[in-house]
Structures are given as structure tokens and as C-alpha cells.
PDB file of C-alpha atoms in Angstrom:
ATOM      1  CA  UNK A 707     112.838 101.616-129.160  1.00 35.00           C
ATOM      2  CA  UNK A 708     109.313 100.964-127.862  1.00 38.00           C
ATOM      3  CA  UNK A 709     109.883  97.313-126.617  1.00 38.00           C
ATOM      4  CA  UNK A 710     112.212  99.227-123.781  1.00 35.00           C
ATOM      5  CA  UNK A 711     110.677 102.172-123.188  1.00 38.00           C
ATOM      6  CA  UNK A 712     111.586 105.034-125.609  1.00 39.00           C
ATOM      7  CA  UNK A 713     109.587 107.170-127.291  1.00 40.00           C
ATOM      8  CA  UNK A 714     109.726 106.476-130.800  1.00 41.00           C
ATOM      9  CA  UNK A 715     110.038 109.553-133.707  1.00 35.00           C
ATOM     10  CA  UNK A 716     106.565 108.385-134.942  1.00 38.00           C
ATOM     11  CA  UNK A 717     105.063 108.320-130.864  1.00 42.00           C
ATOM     12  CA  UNK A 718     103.080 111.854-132.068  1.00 38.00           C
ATOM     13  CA  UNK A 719     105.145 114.429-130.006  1.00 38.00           C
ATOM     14  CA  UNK A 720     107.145 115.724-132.972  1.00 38.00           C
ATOM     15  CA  UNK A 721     105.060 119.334-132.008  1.00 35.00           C
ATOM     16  CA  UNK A 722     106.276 119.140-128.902  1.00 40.00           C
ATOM     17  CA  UNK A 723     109.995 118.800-130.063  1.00 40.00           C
ATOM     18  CA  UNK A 724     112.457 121.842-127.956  1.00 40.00           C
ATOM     19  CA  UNK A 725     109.035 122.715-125.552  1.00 42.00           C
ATOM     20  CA  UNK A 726     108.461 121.938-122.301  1.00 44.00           C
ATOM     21  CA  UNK A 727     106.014 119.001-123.205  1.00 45.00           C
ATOM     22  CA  UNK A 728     104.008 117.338-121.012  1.00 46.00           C
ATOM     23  CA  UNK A 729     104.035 116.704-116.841  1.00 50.00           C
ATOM     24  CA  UNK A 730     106.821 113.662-116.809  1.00 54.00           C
ATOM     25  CA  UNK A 731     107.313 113.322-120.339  1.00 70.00           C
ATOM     26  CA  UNK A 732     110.262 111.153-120.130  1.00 71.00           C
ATOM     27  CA  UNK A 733     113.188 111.070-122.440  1.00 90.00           C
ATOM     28  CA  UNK A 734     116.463 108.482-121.726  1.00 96.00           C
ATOM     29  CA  UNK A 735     119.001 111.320-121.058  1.00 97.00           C
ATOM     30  CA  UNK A 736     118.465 114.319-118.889  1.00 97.00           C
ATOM     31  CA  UNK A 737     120.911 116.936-118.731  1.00 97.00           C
ATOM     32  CA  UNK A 738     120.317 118.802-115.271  1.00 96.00           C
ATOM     33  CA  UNK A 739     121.435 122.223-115.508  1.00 94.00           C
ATOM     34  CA  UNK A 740     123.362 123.876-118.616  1.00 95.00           C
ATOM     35  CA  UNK A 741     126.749 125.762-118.644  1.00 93.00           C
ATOM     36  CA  UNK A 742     129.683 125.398-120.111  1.00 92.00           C
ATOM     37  CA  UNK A 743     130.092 121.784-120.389  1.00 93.00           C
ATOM     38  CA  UNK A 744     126.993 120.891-121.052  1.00 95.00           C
ATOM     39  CA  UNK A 745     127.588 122.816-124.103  1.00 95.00           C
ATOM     40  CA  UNK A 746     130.408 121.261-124.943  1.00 94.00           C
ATOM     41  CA  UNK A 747     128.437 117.787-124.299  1.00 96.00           C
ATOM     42  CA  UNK A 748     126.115 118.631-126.680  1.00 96.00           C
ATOM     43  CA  UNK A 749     128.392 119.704-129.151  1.00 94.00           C
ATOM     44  CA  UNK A 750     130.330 116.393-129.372  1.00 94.00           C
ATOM     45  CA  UNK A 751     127.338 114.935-129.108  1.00 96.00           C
ATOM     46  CA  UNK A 752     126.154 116.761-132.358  1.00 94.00           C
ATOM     47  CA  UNK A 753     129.658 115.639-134.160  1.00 93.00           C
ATOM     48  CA  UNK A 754     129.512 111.791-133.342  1.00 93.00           C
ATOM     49  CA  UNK A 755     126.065 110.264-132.974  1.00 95.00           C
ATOM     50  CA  UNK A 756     123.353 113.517-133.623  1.00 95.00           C
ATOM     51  CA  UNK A 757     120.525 111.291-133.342  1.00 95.00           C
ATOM     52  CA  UNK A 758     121.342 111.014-129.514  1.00 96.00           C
ATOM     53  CA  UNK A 759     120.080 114.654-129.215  1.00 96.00           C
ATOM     54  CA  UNK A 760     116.761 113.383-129.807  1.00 95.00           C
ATOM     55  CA  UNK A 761     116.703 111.469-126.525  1.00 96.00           C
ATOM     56  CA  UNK A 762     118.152 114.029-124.562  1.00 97.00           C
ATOM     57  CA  UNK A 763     116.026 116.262-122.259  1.00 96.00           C
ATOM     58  CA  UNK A 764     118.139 119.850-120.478  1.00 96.00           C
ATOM     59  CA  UNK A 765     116.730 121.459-118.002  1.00 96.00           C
ATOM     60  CA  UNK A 766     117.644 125.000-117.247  1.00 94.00           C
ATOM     61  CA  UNK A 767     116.434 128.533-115.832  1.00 92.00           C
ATOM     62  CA  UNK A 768     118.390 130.580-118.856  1.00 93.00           C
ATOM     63  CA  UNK A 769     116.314 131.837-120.820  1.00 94.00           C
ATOM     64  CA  UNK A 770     118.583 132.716-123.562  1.00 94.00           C
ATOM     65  CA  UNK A 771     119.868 128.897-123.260  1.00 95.00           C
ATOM     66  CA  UNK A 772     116.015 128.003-123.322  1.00 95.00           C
ATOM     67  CA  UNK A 773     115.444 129.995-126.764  1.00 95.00           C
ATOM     68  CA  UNK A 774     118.702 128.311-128.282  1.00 95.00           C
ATOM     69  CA  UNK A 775     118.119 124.911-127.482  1.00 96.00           C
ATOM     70  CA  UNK A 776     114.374 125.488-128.483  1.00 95.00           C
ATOM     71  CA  UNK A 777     115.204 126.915-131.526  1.00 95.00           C
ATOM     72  CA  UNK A 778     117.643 124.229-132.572  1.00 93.00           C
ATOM     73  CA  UNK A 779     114.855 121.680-132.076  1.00 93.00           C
ATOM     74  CA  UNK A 780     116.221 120.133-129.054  1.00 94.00           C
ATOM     75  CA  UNK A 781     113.617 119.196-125.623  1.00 95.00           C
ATOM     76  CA  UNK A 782     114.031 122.051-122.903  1.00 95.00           C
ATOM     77  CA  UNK A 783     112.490 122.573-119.560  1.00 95.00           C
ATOM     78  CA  UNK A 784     112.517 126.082-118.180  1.00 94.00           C
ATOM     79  CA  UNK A 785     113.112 125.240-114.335  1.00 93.00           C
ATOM     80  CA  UNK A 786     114.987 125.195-111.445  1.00 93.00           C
ATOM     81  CA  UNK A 787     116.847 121.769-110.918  1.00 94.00           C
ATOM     82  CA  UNK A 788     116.611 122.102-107.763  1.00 91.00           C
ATOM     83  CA  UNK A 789     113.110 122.082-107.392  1.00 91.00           C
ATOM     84  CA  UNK A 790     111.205 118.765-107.424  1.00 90.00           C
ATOM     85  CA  UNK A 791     108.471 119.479-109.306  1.00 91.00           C
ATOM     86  CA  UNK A 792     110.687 120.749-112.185  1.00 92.00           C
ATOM     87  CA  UNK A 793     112.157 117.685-112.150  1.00 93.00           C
ATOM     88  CA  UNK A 794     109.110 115.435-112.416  1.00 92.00           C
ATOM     89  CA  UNK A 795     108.104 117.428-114.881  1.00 90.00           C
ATOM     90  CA  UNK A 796     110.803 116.748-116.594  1.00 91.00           C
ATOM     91  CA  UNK A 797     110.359 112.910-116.663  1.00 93.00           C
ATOM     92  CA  UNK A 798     113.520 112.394-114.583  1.00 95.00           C
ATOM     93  CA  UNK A 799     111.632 110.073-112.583  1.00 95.00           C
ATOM     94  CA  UNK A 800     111.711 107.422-115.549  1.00 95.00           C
ATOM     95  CA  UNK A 801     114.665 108.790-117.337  1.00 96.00           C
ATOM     96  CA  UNK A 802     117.866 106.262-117.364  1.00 97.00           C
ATOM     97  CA  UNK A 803     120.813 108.767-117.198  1.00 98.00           C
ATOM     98  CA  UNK A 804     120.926 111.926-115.591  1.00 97.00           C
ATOM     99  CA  UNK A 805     123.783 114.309-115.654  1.00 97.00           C
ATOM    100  CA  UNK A 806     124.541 116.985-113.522  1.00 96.00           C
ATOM    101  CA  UNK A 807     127.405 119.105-115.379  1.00 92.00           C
ATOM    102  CA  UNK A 808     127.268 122.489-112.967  1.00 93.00           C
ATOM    103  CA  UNK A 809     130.168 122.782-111.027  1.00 92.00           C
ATOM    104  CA  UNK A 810     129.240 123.607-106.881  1.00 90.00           C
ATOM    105  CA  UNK A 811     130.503 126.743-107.443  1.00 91.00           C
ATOM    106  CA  UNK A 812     127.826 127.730-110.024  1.00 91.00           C
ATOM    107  CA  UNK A 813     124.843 126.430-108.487  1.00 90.00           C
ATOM    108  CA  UNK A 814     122.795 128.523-106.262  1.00 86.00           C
ATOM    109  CA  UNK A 815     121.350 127.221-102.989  1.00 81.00           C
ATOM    110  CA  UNK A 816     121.946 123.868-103.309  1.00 88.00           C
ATOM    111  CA  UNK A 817     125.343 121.436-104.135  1.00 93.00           C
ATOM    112  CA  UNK A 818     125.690 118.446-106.727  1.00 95.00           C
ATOM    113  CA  UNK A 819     125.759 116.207-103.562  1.00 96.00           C
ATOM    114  CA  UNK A 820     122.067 117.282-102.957  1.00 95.00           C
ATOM    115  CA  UNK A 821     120.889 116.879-106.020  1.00 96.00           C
ATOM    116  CA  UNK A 822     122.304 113.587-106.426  1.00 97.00           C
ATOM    117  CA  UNK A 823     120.566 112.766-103.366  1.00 96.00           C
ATOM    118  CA  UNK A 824     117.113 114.356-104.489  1.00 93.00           C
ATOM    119  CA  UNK A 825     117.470 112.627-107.874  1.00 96.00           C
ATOM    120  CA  UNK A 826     118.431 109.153-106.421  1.00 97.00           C
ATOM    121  CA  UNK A 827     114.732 109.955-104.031  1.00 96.00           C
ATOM    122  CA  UNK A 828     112.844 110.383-107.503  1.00 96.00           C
ATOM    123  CA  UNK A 829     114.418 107.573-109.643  1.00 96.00           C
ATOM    124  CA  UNK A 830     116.156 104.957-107.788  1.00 97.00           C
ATOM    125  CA  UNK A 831     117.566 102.425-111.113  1.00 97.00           C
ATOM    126  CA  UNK A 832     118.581 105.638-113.473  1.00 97.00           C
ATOM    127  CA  UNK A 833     122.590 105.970-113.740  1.00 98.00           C
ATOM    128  CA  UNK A 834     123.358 109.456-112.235  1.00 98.00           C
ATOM    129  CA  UNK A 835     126.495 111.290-113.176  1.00 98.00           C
ATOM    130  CA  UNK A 836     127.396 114.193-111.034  1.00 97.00           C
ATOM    131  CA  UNK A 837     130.663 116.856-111.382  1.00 95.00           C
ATOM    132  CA  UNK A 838     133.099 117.710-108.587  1.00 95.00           C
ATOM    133  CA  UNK A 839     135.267 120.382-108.210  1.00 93.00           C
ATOM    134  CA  UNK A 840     137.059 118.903-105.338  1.00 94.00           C
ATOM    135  CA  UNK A 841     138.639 115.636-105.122  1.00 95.00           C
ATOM    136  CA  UNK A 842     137.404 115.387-101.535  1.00 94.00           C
ATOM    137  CA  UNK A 843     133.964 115.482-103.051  1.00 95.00           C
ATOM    138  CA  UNK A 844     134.281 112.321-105.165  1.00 97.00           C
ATOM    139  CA  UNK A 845     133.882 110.341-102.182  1.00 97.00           C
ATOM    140  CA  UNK A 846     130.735 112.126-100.794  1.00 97.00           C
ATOM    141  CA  UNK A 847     128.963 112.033-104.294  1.00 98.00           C
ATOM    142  CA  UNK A 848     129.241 108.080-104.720  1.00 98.00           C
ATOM    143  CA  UNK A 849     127.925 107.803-100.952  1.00 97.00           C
ATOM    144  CA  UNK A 850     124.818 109.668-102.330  1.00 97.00           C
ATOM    145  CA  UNK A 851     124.105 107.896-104.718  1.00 97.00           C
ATOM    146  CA  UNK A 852     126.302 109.031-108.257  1.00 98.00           C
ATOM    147  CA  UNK A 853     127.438 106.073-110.462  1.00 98.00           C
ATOM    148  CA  UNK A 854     129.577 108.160-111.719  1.00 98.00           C
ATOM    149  CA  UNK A 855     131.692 111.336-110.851  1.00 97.00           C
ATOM    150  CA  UNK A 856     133.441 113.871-113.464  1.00 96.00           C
ATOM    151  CA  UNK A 857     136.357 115.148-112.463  1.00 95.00           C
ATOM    152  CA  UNK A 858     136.965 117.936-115.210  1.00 89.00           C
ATOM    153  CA  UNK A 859     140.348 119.433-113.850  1.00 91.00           C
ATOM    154  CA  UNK A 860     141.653 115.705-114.614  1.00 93.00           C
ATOM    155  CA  UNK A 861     140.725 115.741-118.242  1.00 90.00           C
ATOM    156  CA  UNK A 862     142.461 119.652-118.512  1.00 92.00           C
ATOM    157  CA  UNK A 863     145.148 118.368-116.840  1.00 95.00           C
ATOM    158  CA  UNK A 864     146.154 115.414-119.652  1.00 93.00           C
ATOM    159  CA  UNK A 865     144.972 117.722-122.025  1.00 92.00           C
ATOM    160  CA  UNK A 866     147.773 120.245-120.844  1.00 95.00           C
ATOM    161  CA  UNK A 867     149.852 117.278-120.454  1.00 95.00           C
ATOM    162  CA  UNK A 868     149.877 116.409-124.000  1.00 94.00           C
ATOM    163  CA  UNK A 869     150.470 120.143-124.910  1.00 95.00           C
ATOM    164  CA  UNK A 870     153.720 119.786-122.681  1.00 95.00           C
ATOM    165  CA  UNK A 871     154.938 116.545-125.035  1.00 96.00           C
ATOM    166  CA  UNK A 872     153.872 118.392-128.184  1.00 95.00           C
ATOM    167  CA  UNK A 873     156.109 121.199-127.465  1.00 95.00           C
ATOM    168  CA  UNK A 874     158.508 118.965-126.320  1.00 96.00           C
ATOM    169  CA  UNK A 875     158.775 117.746-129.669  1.00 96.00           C
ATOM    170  CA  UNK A 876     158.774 120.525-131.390  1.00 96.00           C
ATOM    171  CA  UNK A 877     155.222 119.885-132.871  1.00 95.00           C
ATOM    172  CA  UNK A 878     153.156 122.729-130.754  1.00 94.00           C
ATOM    173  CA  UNK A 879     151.845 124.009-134.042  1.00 96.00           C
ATOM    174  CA  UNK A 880     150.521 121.023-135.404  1.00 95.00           C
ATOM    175  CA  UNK A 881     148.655 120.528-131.607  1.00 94.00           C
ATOM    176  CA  UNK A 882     147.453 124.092-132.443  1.00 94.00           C
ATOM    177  CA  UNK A 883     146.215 123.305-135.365  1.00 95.00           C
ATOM    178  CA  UNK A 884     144.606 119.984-134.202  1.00 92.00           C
ATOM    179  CA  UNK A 885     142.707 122.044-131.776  1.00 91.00           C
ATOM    180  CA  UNK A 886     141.728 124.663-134.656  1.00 92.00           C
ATOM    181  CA  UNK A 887     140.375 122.142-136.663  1.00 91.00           C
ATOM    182  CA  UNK A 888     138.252 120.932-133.911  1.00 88.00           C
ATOM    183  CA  UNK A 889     137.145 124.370-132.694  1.00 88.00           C
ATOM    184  CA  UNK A 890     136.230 124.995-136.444  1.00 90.00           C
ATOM    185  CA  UNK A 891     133.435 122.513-135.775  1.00 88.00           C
ATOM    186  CA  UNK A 892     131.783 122.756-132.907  1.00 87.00           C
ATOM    187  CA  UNK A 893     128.457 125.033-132.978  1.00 86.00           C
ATOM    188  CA  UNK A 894     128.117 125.615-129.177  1.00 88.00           C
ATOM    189  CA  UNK A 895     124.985 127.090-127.547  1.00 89.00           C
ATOM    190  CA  UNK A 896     127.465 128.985-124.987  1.00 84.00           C
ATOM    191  CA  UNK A 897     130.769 129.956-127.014  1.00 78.00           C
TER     192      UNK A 897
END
């Protein structure tokens, strides 16, 4: 993990593991902003490949998410994303993937195609994912600079899709109980 960049386990900053850390301590995967699905994010996250929370960096102005994700050992950065020194704090100048999982409609005095813009300013090779709401926003969040642009109402919409079949087919209950068995396991900062 050194010989590109990362920040190995035995690097010394195991006391700093779920603080703020250092001015731009950098980890691979920052996580601008927390709601909804970034909790859901981290939750899969903590299902398939846990050790990936270790490289993972939120930043967020909750305070009740800071506590959580502090007390669950993960790195946190009380801030405002939208606020450059927050994010070089953060590391996200030398961070490889940043993700921006607050909907326009959540954010407060600034839009995902700003931030995308401000991140692209602070770290020009990291792959930036960004959210839209609106599908004429797709457009406008490549042109800023997003390699990549989440489209949520898409996934609901084959997720409802398949719900449609399973009834359909007379198998709604075992879709239901597909969906228990995955709700059974998730452990989700925001329920």
C-alpha cells in the first residue's frame, strides 16, 4: 500500500483513527457530505469488503453523524464541504475518489455542480463522483469535471421494476422477504 501512496495500518496514526487528524491527512476515498446514501454506502460497504472503511475519509457538519462515525472507529472531519479549507484539511487534495452523495436539494448554499468544480480546482487526477437529481443535470456535472454521475431515481426505478415482475409472478412475498433479510443486516449510521 505504501509503494502507491496509502497509508499503511502500521504508518502510526492508529490514535488518530475516527478524529479529525492532521491538516491534509489524506486517505484514498473521501465521502463529501453524509445523508442518507452515504449511509447506505457505508453499510454495503461494511457487508462486502469492511477493510475499505479504513481508507475512507466523510466529511460532515452533523454532529450526531460525527459522534457515530467516530465512535465506530471510522475517519471524520467536522466541516463544511463547501468550504475549502475543510476540504484540504481533509486531504482531498491527494485523495483518488471523491464522492459527493447529497442531493441539490439538501445542500445549503452551494450545488453538486460547484463542488465538483471546487474539487476538480483542488485535485485535478482524483475520480470525482457527483449525484443529480435531475437528468438535465447529468450533462452540466460531466462539463465540470465529474467522472461519474449517480442517478439514484434510476436505481429506485429497476428496483420498483423488479417488484412489478415479482408480483407479477405471484412471488411478492419472497421479494419481501429478500428485502427483510437484507434490511436485517445493515447497521446504518442514519436508519
Amino acid at each position: 500500500m505504501k509503494r502507491i501512496g496509502l497509508r499503511d495500518l502500521d504508518d502510526g496514526h492508529d490514535a488518530d483513527a475516527g478524529h479529525e487528524g492532521g491538516h491534509d491527512e489524506a486517505r484514498r476515498i473521501v465521502i463529501l457530505g453524509f445523508f442518507r446514501a452515504a449511509s447506505a454506502l457505508l453499510s454495503e460497504i461494511e457487508l462486502r469488503n469492511p477493510t475499505v472503511l479504513e481508507q475512507i475519509t466523510v466529511i460532515d457538519f452533523n454532529p450526531d453523524v460525527f459522534r457515530i462515525l467516530s465512535d465506530r472507529g471510522m475517519h471524520v472531519v467536522y466541516g463544511d464541504i463547501s468550504n475549502v479549507d475543510t476540504l484540504l484539511h481533509a486531504g482531498v487534495a491527494k485523495s483518488e475518489l471523491i464522492i459527493l452523495s447529497i442531493p441539490n436539494s439538501l445542500l445549503k448554499g452551494a450545488d453538486n455542480e460547484k463542488l465538483v468544480r471546487h474539487v476538480r480546482s483542488l485535485n485535478p487526477t482524483a475520480k470525482i463522483v457527483a449525484t443529480a437529481e435531475l437528468l438535465s443535470n447529468v450533462n452540466d456535472l460531466y462539463a465540470a469535471g465529474a467522472d461519474y454521475v449517480t442517478v439514484t431515481r434510476l436505481s429506485d426505478a429497476h428496483q420498483l421494476y423488479k417488484v412489478i415482475e415479482a408480483a407479477q409472478a405471484g412471488l411478492l412475498e419472497d421479494k419481501r422477504g429478500e428485502t427483510d433479510a437484507l434490511l436485517a443486516e445493515r447497521r446504518e449510521v442514519l436508519p
